[in-house]
Short mmCIF file of C-alpha atoms in Angstrom, two decimals:
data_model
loop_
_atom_site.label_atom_id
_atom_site.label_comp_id
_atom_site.label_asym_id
_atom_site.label_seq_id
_atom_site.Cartn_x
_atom_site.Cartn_y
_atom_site.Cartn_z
CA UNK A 1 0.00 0.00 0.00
CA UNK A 2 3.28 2.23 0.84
CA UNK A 3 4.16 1.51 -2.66
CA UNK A 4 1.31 2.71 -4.11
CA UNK A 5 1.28 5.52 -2.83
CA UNK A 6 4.26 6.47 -3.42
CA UNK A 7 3.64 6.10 -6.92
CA UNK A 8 0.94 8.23 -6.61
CA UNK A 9 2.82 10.90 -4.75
CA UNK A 10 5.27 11.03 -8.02
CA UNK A 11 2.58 10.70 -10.33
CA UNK A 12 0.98 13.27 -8.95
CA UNK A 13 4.28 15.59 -8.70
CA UNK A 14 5.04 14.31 -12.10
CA UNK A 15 1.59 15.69 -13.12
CA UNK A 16 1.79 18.95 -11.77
CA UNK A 17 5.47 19.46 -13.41
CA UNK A 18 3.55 18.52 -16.92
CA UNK A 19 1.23 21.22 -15.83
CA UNK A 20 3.55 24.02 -15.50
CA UNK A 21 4.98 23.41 -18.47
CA UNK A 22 1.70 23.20 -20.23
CA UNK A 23 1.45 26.95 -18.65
CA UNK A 24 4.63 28.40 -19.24
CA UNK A 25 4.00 26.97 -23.38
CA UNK A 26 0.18 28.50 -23.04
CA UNK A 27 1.88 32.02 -21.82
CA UNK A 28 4.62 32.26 -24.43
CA UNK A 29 1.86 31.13 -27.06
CA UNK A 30 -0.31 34.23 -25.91
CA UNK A 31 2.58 36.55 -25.61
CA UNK A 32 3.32 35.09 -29.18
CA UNK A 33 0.02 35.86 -30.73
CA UNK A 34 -0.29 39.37 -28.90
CA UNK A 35 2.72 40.05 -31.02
CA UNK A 36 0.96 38.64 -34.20
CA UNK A 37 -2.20 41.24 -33.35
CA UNK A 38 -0.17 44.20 -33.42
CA UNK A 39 1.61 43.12 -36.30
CA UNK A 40 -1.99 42.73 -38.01
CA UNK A 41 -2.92 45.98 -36.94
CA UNK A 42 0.01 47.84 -37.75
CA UNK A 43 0.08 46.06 -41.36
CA UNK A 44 -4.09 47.33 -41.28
CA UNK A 45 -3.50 50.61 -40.48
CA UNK A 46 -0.79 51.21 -43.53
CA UNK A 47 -2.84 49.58 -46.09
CA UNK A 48 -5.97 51.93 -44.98
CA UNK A 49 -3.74 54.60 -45.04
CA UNK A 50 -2.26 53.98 -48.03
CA UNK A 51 1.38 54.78 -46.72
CA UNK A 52 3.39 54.28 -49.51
CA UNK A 53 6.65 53.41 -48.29
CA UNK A 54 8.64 53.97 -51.03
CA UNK A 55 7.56 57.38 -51.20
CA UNK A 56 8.15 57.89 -48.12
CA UNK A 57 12.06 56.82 -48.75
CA UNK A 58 12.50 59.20 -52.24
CA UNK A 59 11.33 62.42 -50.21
CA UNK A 60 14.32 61.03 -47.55
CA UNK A 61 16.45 60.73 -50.34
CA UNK A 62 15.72 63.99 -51.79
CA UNK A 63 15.90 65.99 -48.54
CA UNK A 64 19.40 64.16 -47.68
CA UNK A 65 20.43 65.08 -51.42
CA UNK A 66 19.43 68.51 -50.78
CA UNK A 67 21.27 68.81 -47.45
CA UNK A 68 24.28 67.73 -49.14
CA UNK A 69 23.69 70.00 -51.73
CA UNK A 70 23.41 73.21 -49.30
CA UNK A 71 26.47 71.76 -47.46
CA UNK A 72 28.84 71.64 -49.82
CA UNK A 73 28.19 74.85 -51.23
CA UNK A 74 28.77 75.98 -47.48
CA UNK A 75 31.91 74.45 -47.24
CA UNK A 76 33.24 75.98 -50.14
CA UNK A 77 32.51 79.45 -49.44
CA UNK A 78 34.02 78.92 -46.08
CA UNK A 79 36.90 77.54 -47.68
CA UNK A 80 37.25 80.21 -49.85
CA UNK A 81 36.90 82.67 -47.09
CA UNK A 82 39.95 81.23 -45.49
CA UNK A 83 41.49 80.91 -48.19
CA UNK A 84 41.56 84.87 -48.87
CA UNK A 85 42.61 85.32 -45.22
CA UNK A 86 45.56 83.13 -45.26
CA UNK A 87 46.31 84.62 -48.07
CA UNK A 88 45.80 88.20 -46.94
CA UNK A 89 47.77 87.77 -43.73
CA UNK A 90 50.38 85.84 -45.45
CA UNK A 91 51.08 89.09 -47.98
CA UNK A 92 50.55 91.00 -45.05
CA UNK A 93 53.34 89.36 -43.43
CA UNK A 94 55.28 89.91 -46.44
CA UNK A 95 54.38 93.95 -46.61
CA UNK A 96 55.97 94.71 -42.98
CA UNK A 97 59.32 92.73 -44.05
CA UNK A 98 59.29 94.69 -46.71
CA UNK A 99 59.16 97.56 -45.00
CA UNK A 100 61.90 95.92 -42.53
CA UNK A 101 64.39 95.88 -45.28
CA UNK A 102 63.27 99.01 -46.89
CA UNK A 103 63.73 100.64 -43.39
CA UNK A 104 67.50 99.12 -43.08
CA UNK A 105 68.21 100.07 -46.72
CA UNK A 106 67.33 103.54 -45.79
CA UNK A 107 69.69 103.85 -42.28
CA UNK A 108 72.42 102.20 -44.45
CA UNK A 109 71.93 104.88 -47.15
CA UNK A 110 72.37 107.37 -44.37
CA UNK A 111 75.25 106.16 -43.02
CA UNK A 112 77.08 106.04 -46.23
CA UNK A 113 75.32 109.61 -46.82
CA UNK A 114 76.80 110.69 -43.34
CA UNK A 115 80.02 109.11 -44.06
CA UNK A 116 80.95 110.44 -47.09
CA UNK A 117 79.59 114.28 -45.82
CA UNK A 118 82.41 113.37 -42.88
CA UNK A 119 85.08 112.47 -45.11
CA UNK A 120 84.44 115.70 -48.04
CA UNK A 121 85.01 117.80 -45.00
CA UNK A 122 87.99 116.55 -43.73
CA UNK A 123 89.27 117.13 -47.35
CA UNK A 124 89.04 120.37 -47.12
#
């Protein structure tokens, strides 16, 4: 008697294991086919819209062909812009040597000038 039940006991455990697996497949089947319904109603709700998806990607396409557009005319004028700067400070740079040099030329003209004046009048 013992021995039967026993087997009961693990019959009955062996049941109730069966049963919450039965469960746990029941829950992820529901879970499953709540996934399904939105799908459906999602997949409704463009075809009674009409949304054209395609459509939808050319005005993308033309917007991000635009924007590139618009960019790169940006990007050259600001590479033109500094462009001319460099430039301009670069011959800037060059204008005050100039005047450097000019400016020794000059004291070395007037020290010959002076030099000469000193030695015409100790000729005398």
């Amino acid at each position: 008697m013992e021995e039967l039940l026993k087997q009961l006991l693990e019959s009955s455990k062996d049941i109730k294991n069966q049963l919450i697996q039965i469960d746990k497949n029941v829950k992820t089947l529901e879970h499953r086919l709540d996934r399904l319904e939105k799908v459906d109603s999602i997949e409704h709700r463009v075809m009674v819209n009409q949304i054209d998806l395609t459509d939808i990607k050319e005005i993308v396409e033309k917007l991000d062909s635009f924007q590139r557009e618009e960019m790169k005319d940006f990007l050259e004028i600001m590479k033109e812009t500094a462009l001319k700067q460099m430039l301009s400070e670069e011959i800037h740079q060059i204008h005050q040597r100039h005047d450097a040099q000019l400016t020794k030329i000059a004291n070395n003209e007037e020290a010959i000038l002076m030099m000469e004046g000193k030695s015409s009048s100790k000729a005398v």
